[in-house]
Tab-separated table of C-alpha atoms in Angstrom:
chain	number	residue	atom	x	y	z
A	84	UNK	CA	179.598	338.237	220.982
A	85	UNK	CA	179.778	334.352	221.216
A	86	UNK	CA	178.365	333.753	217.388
A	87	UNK	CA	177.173	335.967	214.732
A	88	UNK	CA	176.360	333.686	212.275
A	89	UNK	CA	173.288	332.626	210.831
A	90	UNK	CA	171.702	328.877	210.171
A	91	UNK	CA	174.856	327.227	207.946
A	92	UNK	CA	177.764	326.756	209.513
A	93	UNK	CA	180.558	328.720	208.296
A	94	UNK	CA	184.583	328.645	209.268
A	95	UNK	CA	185.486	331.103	212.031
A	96	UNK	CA	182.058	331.607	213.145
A	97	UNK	CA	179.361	329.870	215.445
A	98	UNK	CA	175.933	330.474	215.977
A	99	UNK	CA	173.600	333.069	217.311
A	100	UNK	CA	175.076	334.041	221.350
A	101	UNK	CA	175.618	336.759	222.706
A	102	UNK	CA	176.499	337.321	226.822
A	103	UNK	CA	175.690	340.190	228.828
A	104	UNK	CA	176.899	341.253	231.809
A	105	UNK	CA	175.539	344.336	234.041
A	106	UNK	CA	176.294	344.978	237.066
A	107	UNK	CA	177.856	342.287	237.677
A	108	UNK	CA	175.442	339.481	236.284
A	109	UNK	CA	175.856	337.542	233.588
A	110	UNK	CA	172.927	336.678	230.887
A	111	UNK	CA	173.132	334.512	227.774
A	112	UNK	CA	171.308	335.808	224.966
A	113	UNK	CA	170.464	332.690	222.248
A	114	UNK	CA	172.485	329.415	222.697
A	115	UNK	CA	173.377	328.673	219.140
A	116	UNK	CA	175.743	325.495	218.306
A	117	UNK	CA	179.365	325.535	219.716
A	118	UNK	CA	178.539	327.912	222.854
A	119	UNK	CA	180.373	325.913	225.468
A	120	UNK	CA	183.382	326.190	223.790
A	121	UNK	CA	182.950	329.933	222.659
A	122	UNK	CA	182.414	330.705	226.779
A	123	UNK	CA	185.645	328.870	227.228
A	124	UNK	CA	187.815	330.369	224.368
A	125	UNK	CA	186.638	333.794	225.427
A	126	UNK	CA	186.576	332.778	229.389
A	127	UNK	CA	183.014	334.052	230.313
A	128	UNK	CA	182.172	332.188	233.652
A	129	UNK	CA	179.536	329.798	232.306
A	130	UNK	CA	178.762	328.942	235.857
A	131	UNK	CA	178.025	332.356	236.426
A	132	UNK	CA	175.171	332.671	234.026
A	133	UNK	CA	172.151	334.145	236.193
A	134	UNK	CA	169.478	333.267	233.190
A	135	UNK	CA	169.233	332.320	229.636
A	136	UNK	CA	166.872	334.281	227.324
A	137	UNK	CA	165.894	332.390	223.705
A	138	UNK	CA	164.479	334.383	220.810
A	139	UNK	CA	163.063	331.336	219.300
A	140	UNK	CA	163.330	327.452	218.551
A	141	UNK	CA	165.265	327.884	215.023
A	142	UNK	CA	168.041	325.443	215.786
A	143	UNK	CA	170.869	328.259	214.521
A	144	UNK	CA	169.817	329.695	218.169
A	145	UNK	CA	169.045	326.315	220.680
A	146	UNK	CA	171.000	324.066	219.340
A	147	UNK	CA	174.121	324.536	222.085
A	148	UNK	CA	171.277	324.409	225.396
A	149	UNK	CA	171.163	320.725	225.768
A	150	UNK	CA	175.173	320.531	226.005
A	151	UNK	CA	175.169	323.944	228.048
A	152	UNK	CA	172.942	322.616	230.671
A	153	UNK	CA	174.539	319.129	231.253
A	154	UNK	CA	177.987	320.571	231.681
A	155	UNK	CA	176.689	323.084	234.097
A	156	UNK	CA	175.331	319.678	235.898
A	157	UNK	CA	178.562	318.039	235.513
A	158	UNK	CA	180.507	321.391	236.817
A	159	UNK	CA	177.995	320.896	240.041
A	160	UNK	CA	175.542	324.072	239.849
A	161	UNK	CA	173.435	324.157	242.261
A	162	UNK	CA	171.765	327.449	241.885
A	163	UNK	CA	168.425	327.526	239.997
A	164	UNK	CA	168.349	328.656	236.340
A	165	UNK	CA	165.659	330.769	234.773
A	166	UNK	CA	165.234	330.220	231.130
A	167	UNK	CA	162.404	332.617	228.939
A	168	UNK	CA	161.393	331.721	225.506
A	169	UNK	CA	158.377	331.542	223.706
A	170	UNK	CA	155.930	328.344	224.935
A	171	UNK	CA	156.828	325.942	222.149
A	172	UNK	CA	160.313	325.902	223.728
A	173	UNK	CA	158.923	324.403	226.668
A	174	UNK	CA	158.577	320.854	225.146
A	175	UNK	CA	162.186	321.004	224.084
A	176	UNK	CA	163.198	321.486	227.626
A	177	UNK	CA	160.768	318.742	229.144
A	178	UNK	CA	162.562	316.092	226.116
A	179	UNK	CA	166.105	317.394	227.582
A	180	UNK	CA	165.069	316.328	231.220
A	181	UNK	CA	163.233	313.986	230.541
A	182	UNK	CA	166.376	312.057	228.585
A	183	UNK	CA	169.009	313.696	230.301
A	184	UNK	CA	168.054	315.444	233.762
A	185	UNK	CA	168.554	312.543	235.938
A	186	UNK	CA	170.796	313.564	238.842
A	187	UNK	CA	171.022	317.069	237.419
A	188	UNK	CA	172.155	319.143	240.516
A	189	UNK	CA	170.516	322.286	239.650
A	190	UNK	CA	166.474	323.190	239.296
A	191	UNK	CA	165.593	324.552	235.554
A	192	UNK	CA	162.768	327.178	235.870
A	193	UNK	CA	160.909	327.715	232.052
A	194	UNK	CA	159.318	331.126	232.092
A	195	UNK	CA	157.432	330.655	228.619
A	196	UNK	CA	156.450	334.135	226.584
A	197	UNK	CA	152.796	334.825	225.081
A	198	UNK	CA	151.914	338.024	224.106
A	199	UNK	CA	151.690	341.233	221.006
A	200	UNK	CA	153.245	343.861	222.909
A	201	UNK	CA	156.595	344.749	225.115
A	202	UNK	CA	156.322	342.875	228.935
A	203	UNK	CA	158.389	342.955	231.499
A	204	UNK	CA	159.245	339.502	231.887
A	205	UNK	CA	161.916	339.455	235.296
A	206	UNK	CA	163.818	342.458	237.516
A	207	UNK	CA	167.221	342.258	239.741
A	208	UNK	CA	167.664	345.613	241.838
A	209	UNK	CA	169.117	347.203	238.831
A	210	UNK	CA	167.749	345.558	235.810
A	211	UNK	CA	164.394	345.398	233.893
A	212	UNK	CA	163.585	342.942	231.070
A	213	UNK	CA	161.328	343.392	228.766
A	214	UNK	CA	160.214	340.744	225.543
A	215	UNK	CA	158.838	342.317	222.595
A	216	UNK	CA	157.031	340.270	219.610
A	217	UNK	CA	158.900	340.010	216.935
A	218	UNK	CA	157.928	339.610	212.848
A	219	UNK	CA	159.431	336.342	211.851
A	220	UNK	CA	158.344	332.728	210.745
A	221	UNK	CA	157.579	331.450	213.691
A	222	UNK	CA	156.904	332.981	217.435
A	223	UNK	CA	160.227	335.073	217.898
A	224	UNK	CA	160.992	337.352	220.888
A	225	UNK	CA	163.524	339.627	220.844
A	226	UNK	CA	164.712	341.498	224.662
A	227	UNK	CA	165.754	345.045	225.996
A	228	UNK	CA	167.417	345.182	229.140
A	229	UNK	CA	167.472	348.733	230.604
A	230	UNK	CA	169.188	349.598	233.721
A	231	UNK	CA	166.950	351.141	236.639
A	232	UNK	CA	167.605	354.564	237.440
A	233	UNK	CA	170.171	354.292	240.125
A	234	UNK	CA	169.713	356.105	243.768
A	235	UNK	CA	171.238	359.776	244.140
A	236	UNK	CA	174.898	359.874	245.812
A	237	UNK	CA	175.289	362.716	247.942
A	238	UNK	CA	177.897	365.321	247.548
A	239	UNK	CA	180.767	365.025	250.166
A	240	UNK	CA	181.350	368.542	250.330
A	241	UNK	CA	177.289	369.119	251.673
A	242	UNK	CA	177.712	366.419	253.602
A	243	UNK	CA	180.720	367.981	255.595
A	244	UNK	CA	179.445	371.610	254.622
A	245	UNK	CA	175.711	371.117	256.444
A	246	UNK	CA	176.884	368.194	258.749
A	247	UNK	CA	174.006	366.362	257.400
A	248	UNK	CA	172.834	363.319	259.396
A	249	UNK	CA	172.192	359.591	258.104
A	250	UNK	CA	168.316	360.723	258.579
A	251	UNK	CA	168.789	363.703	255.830
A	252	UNK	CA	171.167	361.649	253.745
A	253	UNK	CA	168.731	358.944	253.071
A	254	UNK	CA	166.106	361.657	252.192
A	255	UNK	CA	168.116	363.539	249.952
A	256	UNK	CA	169.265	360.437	248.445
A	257	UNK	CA	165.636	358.729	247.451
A	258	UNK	CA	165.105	362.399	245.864
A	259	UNK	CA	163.492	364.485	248.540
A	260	UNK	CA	164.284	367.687	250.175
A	261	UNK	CA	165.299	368.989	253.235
A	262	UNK	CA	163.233	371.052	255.520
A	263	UNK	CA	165.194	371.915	258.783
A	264	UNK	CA	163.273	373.365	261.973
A	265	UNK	CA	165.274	375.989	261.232
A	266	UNK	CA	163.216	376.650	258.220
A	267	UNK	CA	166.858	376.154	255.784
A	268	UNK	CA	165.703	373.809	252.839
A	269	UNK	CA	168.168	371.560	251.558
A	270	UNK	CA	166.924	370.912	248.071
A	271	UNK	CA	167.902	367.275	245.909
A	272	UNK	CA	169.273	369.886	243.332
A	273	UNK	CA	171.979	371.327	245.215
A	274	UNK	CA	172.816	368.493	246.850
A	275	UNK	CA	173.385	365.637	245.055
A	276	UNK	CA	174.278	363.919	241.621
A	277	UNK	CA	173.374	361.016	239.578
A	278	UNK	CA	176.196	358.664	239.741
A	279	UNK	CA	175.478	357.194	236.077
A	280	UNK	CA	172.977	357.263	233.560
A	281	UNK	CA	171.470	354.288	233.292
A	282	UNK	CA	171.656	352.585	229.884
A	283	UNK	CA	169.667	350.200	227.823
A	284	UNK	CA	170.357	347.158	225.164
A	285	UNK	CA	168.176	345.332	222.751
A	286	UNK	CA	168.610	342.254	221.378
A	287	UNK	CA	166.422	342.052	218.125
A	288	UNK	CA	167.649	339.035	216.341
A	289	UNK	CA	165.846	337.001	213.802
A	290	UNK	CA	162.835	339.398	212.178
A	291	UNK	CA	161.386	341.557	209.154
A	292	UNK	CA	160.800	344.610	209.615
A	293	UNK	CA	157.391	346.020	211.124
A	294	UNK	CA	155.937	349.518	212.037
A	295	UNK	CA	156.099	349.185	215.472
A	296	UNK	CA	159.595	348.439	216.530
A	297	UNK	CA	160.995	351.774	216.105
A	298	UNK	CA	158.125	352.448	218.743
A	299	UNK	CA	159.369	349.896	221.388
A	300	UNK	CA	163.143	350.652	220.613
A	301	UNK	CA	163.038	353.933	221.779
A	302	UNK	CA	165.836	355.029	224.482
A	303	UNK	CA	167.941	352.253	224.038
A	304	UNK	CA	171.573	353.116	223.608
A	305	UNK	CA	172.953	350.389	222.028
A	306	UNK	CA	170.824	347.680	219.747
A	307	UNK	CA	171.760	344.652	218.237
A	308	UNK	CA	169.800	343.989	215.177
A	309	UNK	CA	170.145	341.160	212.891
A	310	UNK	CA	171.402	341.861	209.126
A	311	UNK	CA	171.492	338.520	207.488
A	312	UNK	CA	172.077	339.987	204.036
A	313	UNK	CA	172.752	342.312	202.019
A	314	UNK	CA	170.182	345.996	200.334
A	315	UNK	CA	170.521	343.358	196.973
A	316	UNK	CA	168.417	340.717	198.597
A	317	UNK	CA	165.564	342.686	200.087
A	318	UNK	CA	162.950	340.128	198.068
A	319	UNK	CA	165.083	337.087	200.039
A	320	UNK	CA	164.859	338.274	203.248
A	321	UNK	CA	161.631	339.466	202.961
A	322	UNK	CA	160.589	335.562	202.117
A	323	UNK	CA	162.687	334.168	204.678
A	324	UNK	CA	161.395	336.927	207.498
A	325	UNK	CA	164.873	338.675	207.853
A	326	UNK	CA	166.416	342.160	207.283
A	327	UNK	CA	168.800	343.706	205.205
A	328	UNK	CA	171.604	346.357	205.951
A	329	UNK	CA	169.477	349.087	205.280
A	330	UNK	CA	166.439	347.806	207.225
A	331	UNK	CA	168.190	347.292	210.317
A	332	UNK	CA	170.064	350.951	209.691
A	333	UNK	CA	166.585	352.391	209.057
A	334	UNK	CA	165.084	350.644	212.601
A	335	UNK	CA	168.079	352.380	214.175
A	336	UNK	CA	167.792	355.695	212.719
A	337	UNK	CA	164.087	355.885	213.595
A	338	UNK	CA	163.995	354.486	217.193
A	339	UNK	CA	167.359	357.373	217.794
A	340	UNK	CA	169.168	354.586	219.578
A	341	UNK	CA	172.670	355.540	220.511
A	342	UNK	CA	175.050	352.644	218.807
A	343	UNK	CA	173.890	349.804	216.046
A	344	UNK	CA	175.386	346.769	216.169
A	345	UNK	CA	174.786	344.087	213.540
A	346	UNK	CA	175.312	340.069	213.109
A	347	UNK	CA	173.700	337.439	212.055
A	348	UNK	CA	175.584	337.123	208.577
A	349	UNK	CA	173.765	335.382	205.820
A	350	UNK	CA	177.066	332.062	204.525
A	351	UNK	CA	176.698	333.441	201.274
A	352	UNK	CA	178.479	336.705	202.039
A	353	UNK	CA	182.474	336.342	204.030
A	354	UNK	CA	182.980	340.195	203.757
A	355	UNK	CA	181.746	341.782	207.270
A	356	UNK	CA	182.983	345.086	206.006
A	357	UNK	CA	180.018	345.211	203.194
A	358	UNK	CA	177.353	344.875	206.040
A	359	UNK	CA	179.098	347.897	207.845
A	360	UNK	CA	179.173	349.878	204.679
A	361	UNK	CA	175.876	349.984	203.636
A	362	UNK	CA	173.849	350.159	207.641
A	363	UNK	CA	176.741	353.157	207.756
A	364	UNK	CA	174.906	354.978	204.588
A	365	UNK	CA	171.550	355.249	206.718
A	366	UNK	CA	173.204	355.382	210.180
A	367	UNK	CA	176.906	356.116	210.856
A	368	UNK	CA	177.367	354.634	214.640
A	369	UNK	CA	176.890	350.830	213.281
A	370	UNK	CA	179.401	348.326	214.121
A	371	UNK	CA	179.589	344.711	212.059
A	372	UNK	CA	180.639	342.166	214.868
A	373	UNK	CA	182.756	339.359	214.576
A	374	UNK	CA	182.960	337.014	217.437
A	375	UNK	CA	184.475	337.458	220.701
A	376	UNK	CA	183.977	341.367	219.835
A	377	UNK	CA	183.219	343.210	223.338
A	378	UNK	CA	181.005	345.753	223.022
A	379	UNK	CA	180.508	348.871	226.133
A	380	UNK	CA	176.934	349.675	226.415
């Protein structure tokens, strides 16, 4: 967690971003104010960033991209950058190049977002992400990355026990079975093992709450869902398009997701522990972050 804070700035805490990292990869999630020096203090490689995903154009969660991208200029990146958002982002990045892309040594690739359901909006070998419509002031994705189901391994002990060649292997590894001219069937079952199973994460940040979601959060093991304030101030967030506690706690409990884990704190409010308290009356597995908290999906 680079920032769990919401718009005002308060001591100890920066703004909505959040880094993932699977398989290897890493992805920025939001690029609130201060993110440079959060990737420092908590030494994620920024120049390993693979892509940037943006929920929406509420300055709490772009206002550290134009910094972000010059010093990954300055540090010499040459690899291309994918950045998703919805369209109206796409003017902010034209003004940033525009002003300040001159002899920038890498290419920035917009992949703008339209649409009232979950898409799949990019895949690596292992990886699948989806942007789902989300219910606040303005156009507002949120994102669930969910890992691919991985290939089979092969037990050692059939491997030495039928002295199966690379032929049968790679069959019995993409799932299929056996069949020897000997008539002996070598079935996927017996055979081999999943090696992991693969997990998801979704990244629902600013939004009220709407019927669907549950729906579209289904299978995910661990979801971060904003909480900006408090059960009290249901009538506030409902104005301002947020959630409470209990509305994120309730999304959680519905969809069955595996671990809840909140941010997004309204400045009024410096005691995390409250948040915890009350999602932990609807749904026991949430977690209140705090930045630079590491979370295992």
């Amino acid at each position: 967690m680079m920032g769990t804070a919401s718009a005002m700035p308060v001591s100890g805490k920066y703004q909505s971003a959040q880094v993932l990292c699977v398989h290897g990869r890493y992805f920025l999630i939001d690029c609130g104010e201060g993110v440079q020096q959060q990737l420092t203090t908590f030494r994620v490689p920024m120049m390993k960033i693979d892509s940037i995903f943006i929920s929406h154009i509420h300055g709490d969660h772009v206002f550290g991209l134009f910094g972000l991208l010059s010093t990954l200029g300055m540090k010499g990146r040459t690899a291309a950058l994918n950045i998703f958002g919805p369209v109206n982002l796409g003017p902010i990045i034209k003004f940033f190049l525009s002003y300040y892309g001159d002899g920038l040594s890498f290419e920035i690739r917009f992949n703008p977002l339209k649409g009232t359901a979950p898409e799949v909006i990019c895949e690596t070998k292992n990886l699948e992400v989806s942007a789902i419509p989300l219910n606040h002031a303005i156009e507002t994705y949120g994102y669930i990355f969910r890992e691919k189901e991985p290939m089979l391994n092969v037990h050692k002990w059939a491997v030495e026990a039928f002295g199966l060649s690379l032929t049968e292997i790679g069959a019995l590894k993409r799932g299929e079975d056996v069949t020897r001219e000997d008539g002996t069937v070598l079935t996927v079952e017996r055979c081999t093992y999943k090696p992991f199973e693969p997990a998801a994460y979704a990244y629902i940040s600013d939004t009220a709450p709407f019927p669907e979601l549950a729906g579209w959060l289904k299978d995910v093991t661990t979801l971060y869902h904003e909480a900006t304030y408090l059960a009290e101030l249901e009538e506030q967030a409902a104005l301002r398009h947020h959630s409470t506690t209990l509305q994120a706690a309730s999304a959680a409990k519905e969809a069955g997701v595996g671990k809840l884990v909140i941010g997004h704190y309204s400045s009024r409010n410096k005691e995390i522990a409250q948040y915890q308290e009350e999602c932990r009356t609807v749904f026991p597995e949430t977690y209140a972050a705090t930045d630079g908290d590491t979370f295992d999906i």
